[in-house]
mmCIF file of C-alpha atoms in Angstrom:
data_model
loop_
_atom_site.group_PDB
_atom_site.id
_atom_site.type_symbol
_atom_site.label_atom_id
_atom_site.label_comp_id
_atom_site.label_asym_id
_atom_site.label_seq_id
_atom_site.Cartn_x
_atom_site.Cartn_y
_atom_site.Cartn_z
ATOM 1 C CA MET Y 1 122.637 140.660 109.564
ATOM 2 C CA GLY Y 2 119.940 141.540 107.087
ATOM 3 C CA MET Y 3 116.625 140.626 106.631
ATOM 4 C CA TYR Y 4 116.878 137.153 105.749
ATOM 5 C CA PHE Y 5 119.433 136.101 108.687
ATOM 6 C CA THR Y 6 119.053 135.853 111.991
ATOM 7 C CA GLN Y 7 121.468 135.400 115.116
ATOM 8 C CA GLU Y 8 121.371 131.811 114.756
ATOM 9 C CA HIS Y 9 122.416 131.637 111.206
ATOM 10 C CA GLU Y 10 125.333 133.919 112.259
ATOM 11 C CA VAL Y 11 126.370 131.534 115.051
ATOM 12 C CA ILE Y 12 126.048 128.688 112.083
ATOM 13 C CA ARG Y 13 128.503 131.366 110.176
ATOM 14 C CA LYS Y 14 131.094 131.810 112.968
ATOM 15 C CA SER Y 15 131.628 127.831 113.661
ATOM 16 C CA VAL Y 16 131.563 126.859 110.004
ATOM 17 C CA ARG Y 17 134.175 129.632 109.411
ATOM 18 C CA GLU Y 18 136.581 128.559 112.317
ATOM 19 C CA PHE Y 19 136.069 125.036 111.056
ATOM 20 C CA ILE Y 20 137.317 126.134 107.301
ATOM 21 C CA ALA Y 21 140.232 128.387 108.792
ATOM 22 C CA ARG Y 22 141.594 125.613 111.122
ATOM 23 C CA GLU Y 23 140.577 122.328 109.351
ATOM 24 C CA ILE Y 24 140.265 123.008 105.690
ATOM 25 C CA THR Y 25 142.212 126.250 104.021
ATOM 26 C CA PRO Y 26 145.446 124.806 105.341
ATOM 27 C CA TYR Y 27 145.221 121.676 103.429
ATOM 28 C CA MET Y 28 143.399 122.731 100.277
ATOM 29 C CA ASP Y 29 146.775 122.683 98.004
ATOM 30 C CA GLU Y 30 147.938 119.289 99.362
ATOM 31 C CA TRP Y 31 144.252 117.690 98.396
ATOM 32 C CA GLU Y 32 144.343 119.498 95.083
ATOM 33 C CA GLU Y 33 147.739 117.720 94.401
ATOM 34 C CA ALA Y 34 146.202 114.649 95.509
ATOM 35 C CA GLY Y 35 142.901 114.585 93.457
ATOM 36 C CA GLU Y 36 140.671 113.713 96.758
ATOM 37 C CA PHE Y 37 140.687 114.785 100.522
ATOM 38 C CA PRO Y 38 140.788 112.820 103.679
ATOM 39 C CA ALA Y 39 137.479 110.835 104.484
ATOM 40 C CA LEU Y 40 138.015 112.223 108.086
ATOM 41 C CA ILE Y 41 136.895 115.717 106.957
ATOM 42 C CA PHE Y 42 132.938 114.380 106.411
ATOM 43 C CA LYS Y 43 133.700 113.032 110.455
ATOM 44 C CA LYS Y 44 134.504 116.169 111.351
ATOM 45 C CA LEU Y 45 131.926 118.030 109.548
ATOM 46 C CA GLY Y 46 129.255 115.263 111.399
ATOM 47 C CA ASP Y 47 130.768 116.379 114.800
ATOM 48 C CA LEU Y 48 130.181 119.832 113.524
ATOM 49 C CA GLY Y 49 126.453 118.897 112.962
ATOM 50 C CA ILE Y 50 126.819 120.582 109.154
ATOM 51 C CA LEU Y 51 125.993 117.548 107.129
ATOM 52 C CA GLY Y 52 122.383 117.127 108.645
ATOM 53 C CA LEU Y 53 121.811 120.742 109.753
ATOM 54 C CA ARG Y 54 118.222 120.921 108.355
ATOM 55 C CA CYS Y 55 117.065 116.743 109.552
ATOM 56 C CA PRO Y 56 114.823 116.873 112.504
ATOM 57 C CA GLU Y 57 116.379 116.642 116.051
ATOM 58 C CA LYS Y 58 115.550 113.081 116.542
ATOM 59 C CA TYR Y 59 117.619 112.018 113.646
ATOM 60 C CA GLY Y 60 120.712 114.569 114.819
ATOM 61 C CA GLY Y 61 119.885 117.590 113.066
ATOM 62 C CA ILE Y 62 118.333 120.852 113.731
ATOM 63 C CA ASP Y 63 115.592 121.386 111.910
ATOM 64 C CA ALA Y 64 117.508 124.650 110.413
ATOM 65 C CA ASP Y 65 115.959 126.594 107.602
ATOM 66 C CA LEU Y 66 117.286 126.546 104.399
ATOM 67 C CA PHE Y 67 118.988 130.142 104.818
ATOM 68 C CA SER Y 68 121.255 127.984 107.147
ATOM 69 C CA ALA Y 69 122.571 125.861 104.123
ATOM 70 C CA LEU Y 70 123.011 129.171 102.223
ATOM 71 C CA VAL Y 71 125.397 130.517 105.132
ATOM 72 C CA ILE Y 72 127.527 127.189 105.114
ATOM 73 C CA ALA Y 73 127.378 127.555 100.927
ATOM 74 C CA GLU Y 74 128.579 131.855 101.186
ATOM 75 C CA GLU Y 75 131.695 130.261 103.863
ATOM 76 C CA MET Y 76 132.976 127.414 101.844
ATOM 77 C CA ALA Y 77 133.850 129.206 98.755
ATOM 78 C CA GLN Y 78 136.429 130.818 101.464
ATOM 79 C CA CYS Y 79 138.362 127.827 101.417
ATOM 80 C CA GLY Y 80 140.227 128.656 97.947
ATOM 81 C CA GLY Y 81 138.405 126.185 96.213
ATOM 82 C CA ALA Y 82 134.882 124.592 95.289
ATOM 83 C CA GLY Y 83 135.694 120.805 94.919
ATOM 84 C CA LEU Y 84 135.468 119.970 98.449
ATOM 85 C CA PRO Y 85 132.264 122.262 99.351
ATOM 86 C CA MET Y 86 130.909 120.211 95.991
ATOM 87 C CA SER Y 87 131.866 116.711 97.599
ATOM 88 C CA ILE Y 88 130.308 117.771 100.755
ATOM 89 C CA ALA Y 89 127.052 119.274 99.133
ATOM 90 C CA VAL Y 90 126.358 116.181 97.639
ATOM 91 C CA GLN Y 91 125.834 114.874 100.609
ATOM 92 C CA SER Y 92 124.233 117.612 103.170
ATOM 93 C CA ASP Y 93 122.149 118.967 100.133
ATOM 94 C CA MET Y 94 121.489 116.228 98.093
ATOM 95 C CA VAL Y 95 121.652 112.936 99.357
ATOM 96 C CA ILE Y 96 120.763 113.394 102.869
ATOM 97 C CA PRO Y 97 117.432 115.568 102.229
ATOM 98 C CA THR Y 98 116.211 112.793 99.330
ATOM 99 C CA ILE Y 99 116.622 109.664 101.824
ATOM 100 C CA LEU Y 100 114.930 111.618 104.398
ATOM 101 C CA LYS Y 101 111.866 112.729 102.234
ATOM 102 C CA PHE Y 102 111.657 109.136 100.651
ATOM 103 C CA GLY Y 103 113.383 106.859 103.030
ATOM 104 C CA SER Y 104 111.485 104.177 105.303
ATOM 105 C CA GLU Y 105 112.591 104.529 108.632
ATOM 106 C CA GLU Y 106 114.782 101.323 108.251
ATOM 107 C CA GLN Y 107 116.969 103.207 105.337
ATOM 108 C CA ILE Y 108 116.924 106.236 107.770
ATOM 109 C CA GLU Y 109 118.610 103.980 110.563
ATOM 110 C CA ARG Y 110 120.576 102.218 107.959
ATOM 111 C CA PHE Y 111 121.765 105.012 105.549
ATOM 112 C CA LEU Y 112 120.360 108.700 107.067
ATOM 113 C CA LEU Y 113 122.120 108.626 110.648
ATOM 114 C CA PRO Y 114 125.638 107.465 109.281
ATOM 115 C CA ALA Y 115 125.478 110.119 106.733
ATOM 116 C CA ILE Y 116 124.676 112.747 109.185
ATOM 117 C CA LYS Y 117 127.280 111.847 111.579
ATOM 118 C CA GLY Y 118 130.217 111.560 108.695
ATOM 119 C CA GLU Y 119 130.326 108.089 108.999
ATOM 120 C CA ILE Y 120 129.875 107.215 105.575
ATOM 121 C CA ILE Y 121 130.525 109.060 102.300
ATOM 122 C CA THR Y 122 127.645 109.280 99.672
ATOM 123 C CA ALA Y 123 126.906 110.017 95.991
ATOM 124 C CA LEU Y 124 124.115 110.428 93.817
ATOM 125 C CA ALA Y 125 124.264 108.480 90.170
ATOM 126 C CA ILE Y 126 122.346 109.961 87.481
ATOM 127 C CA THR Y 127 124.674 110.701 84.599
ATOM 128 C CA GLU Y 128 125.561 107.889 82.169
ATOM 129 C CA PRO Y 129 128.096 108.043 78.920
ATOM 130 C CA ASP Y 130 124.896 108.709 76.637
ATOM 131 C CA ALA Y 131 122.466 110.505 78.985
ATOM 132 C CA GLY Y 132 123.242 113.643 80.911
ATOM 133 C CA SER Y 133 120.595 115.742 80.989
ATOM 134 C CA ASP Y 134 117.955 113.556 79.701
ATOM 135 C CA VAL Y 135 116.982 111.651 82.988
ATOM 136 C CA ALA Y 136 114.188 109.678 80.791
ATOM 137 C CA GLY Y 137 116.823 108.448 78.438
ATOM 138 C CA ILE Y 138 118.847 106.779 80.629
ATOM 139 C CA LYS Y 139 119.883 103.324 80.048
ATOM 140 C CA THR Y 140 121.172 101.540 83.377
ATOM 141 C CA PHE Y 141 118.183 98.575 83.784
ATOM 142 C CA ALA Y 142 116.994 96.761 86.888
ATOM 143 C CA VAL Y 143 114.834 93.600 86.807
ATOM 144 C CA LYS Y 144 113.204 92.033 89.600
ATOM 145 C CA ASP Y 145 114.143 88.497 90.078
ATOM 146 C CA GLY Y 146 112.514 87.264 93.520
ATOM 147 C CA ASP Y 147 113.442 89.474 96.573
ATOM 148 C CA GLU Y 148 115.853 91.161 94.371
ATOM 149 C CA TRP Y 149 117.075 93.366 91.695
ATOM 150 C CA VAL Y 150 119.312 92.830 89.229
ATOM 151 C CA ILE Y 151 121.389 96.153 88.011
ATOM 152 C CA ASN Y 152 123.226 96.324 84.665
ATOM 153 C CA GLY Y 153 124.493 99.916 82.913
ATOM 154 C CA SER Y 154 127.047 102.389 84.019
ATOM 155 C CA LYS Y 155 126.876 105.813 85.341
ATOM 156 C CA MET Y 156 129.758 108.748 84.490
ATOM 157 C CA PHE Y 157 130.921 111.818 85.921
ATOM 158 C CA ILE Y 158 130.356 110.781 89.671
ATOM 159 C CA THR Y 159 131.096 113.098 92.426
ATOM 160 C CA ASN Y 160 132.412 110.885 95.499
ATOM 161 C CA GLY Y 161 131.864 108.063 93.468
ATOM 162 C CA PRO Y 162 135.102 106.400 93.874
ATOM 163 C CA ARG Y 163 134.892 105.629 97.570
ATOM 164 C CA ALA Y 164 131.293 106.353 98.262
ATOM 165 C CA ASP Y 165 130.134 103.944 100.937
ATOM 166 C CA VAL Y 166 126.301 104.000 99.698
ATOM 167 C CA VAL Y 167 124.946 105.383 96.115
ATOM 168 C CA ILE Y 168 121.687 106.432 95.025
ATOM 169 C CA VAL Y 169 121.417 105.207 91.684
ATOM 170 C CA VAL Y 170 118.527 106.362 88.829
ATOM 171 C CA VAL Y 171 117.719 103.423 87.152
ATOM 172 C CA LYS Y 172 114.967 102.161 84.129
ATOM 173 C CA THR Y 173 112.875 99.375 85.557
ATOM 174 C CA GLU Y 174 110.407 99.387 82.873
ATOM 175 C CA LYS Y 175 111.420 100.342 79.533
ATOM 176 C CA ALA Y 176 108.260 100.730 77.588
ATOM 177 C CA LYS Y 177 106.869 103.470 80.590
ATOM 178 C CA GLY Y 178 109.370 106.333 80.031
ATOM 179 C CA TYR Y 179 109.526 108.682 82.706
ATOM 180 C CA LEU Y 180 107.134 106.627 84.731
ATOM 181 C CA GLY Y 181 109.303 104.060 84.680
ATOM 182 C CA VAL Y 182 112.506 104.875 86.560
ATOM 183 C CA THR Y 183 113.439 103.790 90.252
ATOM 184 C CA LEU Y 184 115.892 104.760 92.978
ATOM 185 C CA PHE Y 185 117.581 102.508 94.344
ATOM 186 C CA LEU Y 186 120.347 102.555 97.366
ATOM 187 C CA VAL Y 187 123.461 100.360 96.020
ATOM 188 C CA GLU Y 188 126.136 99.698 98.864
ATOM 189 C CA LYS Y 189 129.812 99.647 98.755
ATOM 190 C CA GLY Y 190 130.614 95.924 98.362
ATOM 191 C CA MET Y 191 127.320 94.765 96.534
ATOM 192 C CA PRO Y 192 128.631 92.210 94.162
ATOM 193 C CA GLY Y 193 128.784 93.477 90.539
ATOM 194 C CA PHE Y 194 129.179 97.142 91.671
ATOM 195 C CA THR Y 195 132.473 98.327 90.377
ATOM 196 C CA VAL Y 196 134.017 101.577 90.266
ATOM 197 C CA SER Y 197 135.308 101.265 86.601
ATOM 198 C CA LYS Y 198 137.760 104.329 86.815
ATOM 199 C CA LYS Y 199 138.547 107.475 88.699
ATOM 200 C CA LEU Y 200 138.211 110.055 86.350
ATOM 201 C CA ASP Y 201 140.715 113.197 85.760
ATOM 202 C CA LYS Y 202 139.171 116.676 85.617
ATOM 203 C CA LEU Y 203 139.800 119.908 84.517
ATOM 204 C CA GLY Y 204 138.891 121.595 87.628
ATOM 205 C CA MET Y 205 137.259 120.654 90.958
ATOM 206 C CA ARG Y 206 140.041 118.482 91.508
ATOM 207 C CA SER Y 207 139.937 117.747 95.574
ATOM 208 C CA SER Y 208 136.378 116.261 94.828
ATOM 209 C CA ASP Y 209 136.981 112.524 93.603
ATOM 210 C CA THR Y 210 134.884 111.647 90.583
ATOM 211 C CA GLY Y 211 134.413 108.267 88.909
ATOM 212 C CA GLU Y 212 132.446 106.244 86.520
ATOM 213 C CA LEU Y 213 130.663 103.265 88.009
ATOM 214 C CA SER Y 214 129.566 99.826 86.781
ATOM 215 C CA PHE Y 215 127.069 97.232 87.634
ATOM 216 C CA ILE Y 216 127.328 94.160 85.916
ATOM 217 C CA ASP Y 217 123.852 91.957 86.982
ATOM 218 C CA CYS Y 218 124.299 93.680 90.557
ATOM 219 C CA ARG Y 219 121.805 92.247 93.317
ATOM 220 C CA VAL Y 220 120.264 94.794 95.207
ATOM 221 C CA PRO Y 221 118.023 93.907 97.617
ATOM 222 C CA HIS Y 222 114.273 95.328 97.156
ATOM 223 C CA SER Y 223 114.592 96.981 101.021
ATOM 224 C CA ASN Y 224 117.021 99.139 99.153
ATOM 225 C CA VAL Y 225 114.260 100.759 96.594
ATOM 226 C CA LEU Y 226 114.293 104.072 97.614
ATOM 227 C CA GLY Y 227 110.714 105.784 97.343
ATOM 228 C CA ARG Y 228 108.381 104.054 95.171
ATOM 229 C CA VAL Y 229 109.053 101.903 91.931
ATOM 230 C CA GLY Y 230 108.731 103.602 89.099
ATOM 231 C CA GLU Y 231 108.346 107.285 90.745
ATOM 232 C CA GLY Y 232 111.954 107.522 90.886
ATOM 233 C CA PHE Y 233 111.583 110.560 87.901
ATOM 234 C CA TYR Y 234 109.735 112.539 90.216
ATOM 235 C CA HIS Y 235 111.746 111.838 93.080
ATOM 236 C CA ILE Y 236 114.989 112.780 91.175
ATOM 237 C CA MET Y 237 113.337 116.105 89.800
ATOM 238 C CA TRP Y 238 112.495 117.325 93.456
ATOM 239 C CA GLU Y 239 116.197 116.418 94.354
ATOM 240 C CA LEU Y 240 117.050 118.389 91.573
ATOM 241 C CA GLN Y 241 115.845 121.809 92.518
ATOM 242 C CA GLY Y 242 117.365 121.319 95.636
ATOM 243 C CA GLU Y 243 120.756 120.590 94.061
ATOM 244 C CA ARG Y 244 120.202 123.576 91.856
ATOM 245 C CA VAL Y 245 119.420 125.880 94.909
ATOM 246 C CA ALA Y 246 122.813 124.865 96.167
ATOM 247 C CA ALA Y 247 124.267 125.261 93.044
ATOM 248 C CA ALA Y 248 123.275 128.831 92.522
ATOM 249 C CA ALA Y 249 124.461 129.476 95.880
ATOM 250 C CA GLY Y 250 127.594 128.553 95.928
ATOM 251 C CA ALA Y 251 128.225 130.103 92.184
ATOM 252 C CA VAL Y 252 127.084 133.553 93.925
ATOM 253 C CA ALA Y 253 129.354 132.737 96.620
ATOM 254 C CA VAL Y 254 132.934 131.424 94.934
ATOM 255 C CA ALA Y 255 132.007 134.758 92.638
ATOM 256 C CA GLN Y 256 132.114 137.053 95.426
ATOM 257 C CA TYR Y 257 135.155 135.215 96.776
ATOM 258 C CA CYS Y 258 136.902 136.066 93.240
ATOM 259 C CA LEU Y 259 136.094 139.593 92.923
ATOM 260 C CA ASP Y 260 137.439 140.025 96.525
ATOM 261 C CA MET Y 261 140.450 138.622 95.337
ATOM 262 C CA GLY Y 262 140.907 140.429 92.149
ATOM 263 C CA ILE Y 263 139.968 143.761 93.565
ATOM 264 C CA LYS Y 264 142.466 143.051 95.994
ATOM 265 C CA TYR Y 265 145.119 142.438 93.346
ATOM 266 C CA ALA Y 266 144.120 145.003 91.130
ATOM 267 C CA LYS Y 267 145.233 147.535 94.179
ATOM 268 C CA GLU Y 268 148.447 146.061 94.635
ATOM 269 C CA ARG Y 269 149.518 145.569 91.355
ATOM 270 C CA VAL Y 270 151.307 148.491 89.874
ATOM 271 C CA GLN Y 271 151.721 149.596 86.234
ATOM 272 C CA PHE Y 272 152.734 153.030 84.539
ATOM 273 C CA GLU Y 273 153.420 154.211 88.016
ATOM 274 C CA ARG Y 274 149.834 153.456 89.946
ATOM 275 C CA PRO Y 275 147.563 150.902 90.600
ATOM 276 C CA ILE Y 276 145.932 148.995 88.026
ATOM 277 C CA SER Y 277 142.653 149.531 90.230
ATOM 278 C CA LYS Y 278 143.272 153.422 89.161
ATOM 279 C CA PHE Y 279 142.523 152.638 85.476
ATOM 280 C CA GLN Y 280 138.991 153.277 84.469
ATOM 281 C CA VAL Y 281 138.606 150.108 82.349
ATOM 282 C CA ILE Y 282 139.276 148.312 84.976
ATOM 283 C CA ARG Y 283 137.494 150.016 87.925
ATOM 284 C CA HIS Y 284 134.286 150.297 86.136
ATOM 285 C CA ARG Y 285 134.226 146.624 84.947
ATOM 286 C CA PHE Y 286 135.357 145.586 88.550
ATOM 287 C CA ALA Y 287 131.894 147.895 89.437
ATOM 288 C CA GLU Y 288 129.858 146.345 86.736
ATOM 289 C CA LEU Y 289 130.424 143.006 87.997
ATOM 290 C CA SER Y 290 129.839 144.356 91.916
ATOM 291 C CA ALA Y 291 126.213 145.173 90.994
ATOM 292 C CA GLN Y 292 125.389 142.523 88.721
ATOM 293 C CA LEU Y 293 126.667 139.932 91.422
ATOM 294 C CA GLU Y 294 124.577 142.460 94.106
ATOM 295 C CA ALA Y 295 121.427 141.657 92.079
ATOM 296 C CA VAL Y 296 121.727 137.880 91.794
ATOM 297 C CA ARG Y 297 122.594 137.173 95.329
ATOM 298 C CA GLN Y 298 119.351 139.030 96.433
ATOM 299 C CA PHE Y 299 117.518 136.960 93.806
ATOM 300 C CA VAL Y 300 118.988 133.559 95.164
ATOM 301 C CA TYR Y 301 118.056 135.362 99.213
ATOM 302 C CA HIS Y 302 114.338 135.975 97.588
ATOM 303 C CA MET Y 303 114.055 132.610 96.270
ATOM 304 C CA VAL Y 304 115.198 130.888 99.318
ATOM 305 C CA TYR Y 305 112.749 132.757 101.131
ATOM 306 C CA ARG Y 306 110.035 131.824 98.865
ATOM 307 C CA ILE Y 307 111.218 127.283 99.672
ATOM 308 C CA ASP Y 308 111.360 128.447 103.771
ATOM 309 C CA ASN Y 309 108.007 129.490 103.467
ATOM 310 C CA GLY Y 310 106.461 126.424 101.320
ATOM 311 C CA GLU Y 311 106.629 127.390 97.775
ATOM 312 C CA TYR Y 312 108.158 125.420 95.067
ATOM 313 C CA PRO Y 313 109.355 128.069 92.446
ATOM 314 C CA VAL Y 314 111.072 126.002 89.802
ATOM 315 C CA LYS Y 315 111.203 128.642 87.438
ATOM 316 C CA GLU Y 316 112.844 131.188 89.453
ATOM 317 C CA ILE Y 317 115.161 128.480 90.751
ATOM 318 C CA SER Y 318 116.392 127.525 87.125
ATOM 319 C CA MET Y 319 116.719 131.358 86.345
ATOM 320 C CA CYS Y 320 118.905 131.759 89.583
ATOM 321 C CA LYS Y 321 120.933 128.554 88.548
ATOM 322 C CA LEU Y 322 121.502 129.970 85.045
ATOM 323 C CA LEU Y 323 122.490 133.629 86.435
ATOM 324 C CA SER Y 324 124.378 132.872 89.075
ATOM 325 C CA SER Y 325 126.554 130.380 87.194
ATOM 326 C CA ARG Y 326 126.963 132.369 83.922
ATOM 327 C CA LEU Y 327 127.924 135.599 85.878
ATOM 328 C CA ALA Y 328 130.322 133.654 87.953
ATOM 329 C CA PHE Y 329 132.538 132.351 85.268
ATOM 330 C CA GLU Y 330 132.012 135.944 83.865
ATOM 331 C CA ILE Y 331 134.026 137.493 86.864
ATOM 332 C CA ALA Y 332 136.464 134.785 87.231
ATOM 333 C CA ASP Y 333 137.397 134.954 83.839
ATOM 334 C CA PHE Y 334 137.751 138.872 84.196
ATOM 335 C CA VAL Y 335 139.701 138.107 87.157
ATOM 336 C CA LEU Y 336 142.329 136.024 85.889
ATOM 337 C CA GLN Y 337 142.509 138.859 83.140
ATOM 338 C CA VAL Y 338 143.219 141.146 85.656
ATOM 339 C CA HIS Y 339 146.328 139.028 86.802
ATOM 340 C CA GLY Y 340 147.056 138.766 83.395
ATOM 341 C CA GLY Y 341 150.027 136.269 82.968
ATOM 342 C CA TYR Y 342 150.100 135.428 86.614
ATOM 343 C CA GLY Y 343 146.536 134.640 86.274
ATOM 344 C CA TYR Y 344 147.682 131.795 84.040
ATOM 345 C CA MET Y 345 150.230 130.275 86.513
ATOM 346 C CA THR Y 346 148.916 127.379 88.905
ATOM 347 C CA GLU Y 347 150.274 128.903 91.852
ATOM 348 C CA TYR Y 348 147.687 131.828 91.671
ATOM 349 C CA PRO Y 349 144.204 130.824 93.381
ATOM 350 C CA ILE Y 350 142.381 132.105 90.498
ATOM 351 C CA SER Y 351 143.522 129.847 87.728
ATOM 352 C CA ARG Y 352 142.202 127.115 90.244
ATOM 353 C CA LEU Y 353 139.242 129.106 90.473
ATOM 354 C CA TRP Y 354 138.652 129.453 87.028
ATOM 355 C CA ARG Y 355 138.742 126.182 86.673
ATOM 356 C CA ASP Y 356 136.216 124.884 89.302
ATOM 357 C CA ILE Y 357 133.725 127.485 88.337
ATOM 358 C CA ARG Y 358 133.337 126.629 84.794
ATOM 359 C CA LEU Y 359 131.636 123.269 86.356
ATOM 360 C CA TYR Y 360 128.909 125.220 87.467
ATOM 361 C CA ARG Y 361 127.443 126.072 84.042
ATOM 362 C CA ILE Y 362 127.248 121.965 83.320
ATOM 363 C CA GLY Y 363 126.417 120.073 86.675
ATOM 364 C CA ALA Y 364 123.218 120.106 88.448
ATOM 365 C CA GLY Y 365 121.527 120.982 85.023
ATOM 366 C CA THR Y 366 123.258 122.930 82.124
ATOM 367 C CA ASP Y 367 122.470 126.228 81.115
ATOM 368 C CA GLU Y 368 120.588 125.204 78.008
ATOM 369 C CA ILE Y 369 118.585 123.208 80.189
ATOM 370 C CA MET Y 370 117.694 125.667 82.517
ATOM 371 C CA LEU Y 371 116.669 127.928 79.336
ATOM 372 C CA GLU Y 372 114.263 125.039 78.239
ATOM 373 C CA ILE Y 373 112.888 124.675 81.929
ATOM 374 C CA ILE Y 374 112.171 128.103 82.005
ATOM 375 C CA SER Y 375 110.939 128.603 78.432
ATOM 376 C CA LYS Y 376 108.544 125.666 79.407
ATOM 377 C CA GLN Y 377 107.362 127.827 82.654
ATOM 378 C CA LEU Y 378 106.359 130.655 80.280
ATOM 379 C CA ASN Y 379 104.618 128.523 78.175
ATOM 380 C CA LEU Y 380 106.670 128.976 75.235
#
């Protein structure tokens, strides 16, 4: 189990592993082709207790630590694709913690509890057609009208967006105040003026549906403001740290899955009358990547340990996100190369993983943004 994991973690690991083998892996090809997974999967995950694992018992969770979420990420990587795990993480690691931390009791009752049970699907909408990394530069705007807010604007690349029942939408409410003029809203499916303008066709993560959302005079009651008006930027910066932890853990887990796949293939593939794993250029590269991956994994574990013990290590979170994302793609690219022409064929799992893993260097903060954050933390 190691120094970070307990028997309770291993119980969670076993339960999730069995669920994935039974309910997910056999259907991944079908869901990749369809561009989405059945909503029933969320209900089954809710019944398993996975979605709200870290929530208090009174809300249906078990007050689990962050290592429990890391265990789930490690096991989810075994399903053969990163799309569905990403959709799940949006709900379990991004939306649920944000509502739990900033939501009112009424919002917890209306939105958090059904999200934990998997009765609804949720999304988080930050990115816009003209604003991604620059959160303060968003243009979606809301004005107060009595007991309601009227939202106009659009959001782009929203995971779970096409069928989300509830979306946390990041909106400007005071243009002149920059970072201080951002507010979070809980926008519900069916609210007048809120539509899915387009379901997007992606290079990878295809089992996860992604959409462009449109808000045209969308009226949202003031009771759906999440947290404090004007403090949404700070709320979302808090959320992004958790999102980056989930991304780093997921990248390391999928990278390990790729590495294991590549080593297995190299042992089986025979060229020049011997397995290609016997060629020094191949086995040394595997050894090098394995060593690098173990170093990054231990960095992620140490960072999670610090968070579980009350620290907020923004610099280290950004470092882990940067290193894990880059290394995961480096590993996927090498494993595809080891497969040769077969790796370029869609029937081979590495082609899917290569496409999926590329997103880790973009989502939850690009490599470039991570470098900027690290630079600032170094007082440069």
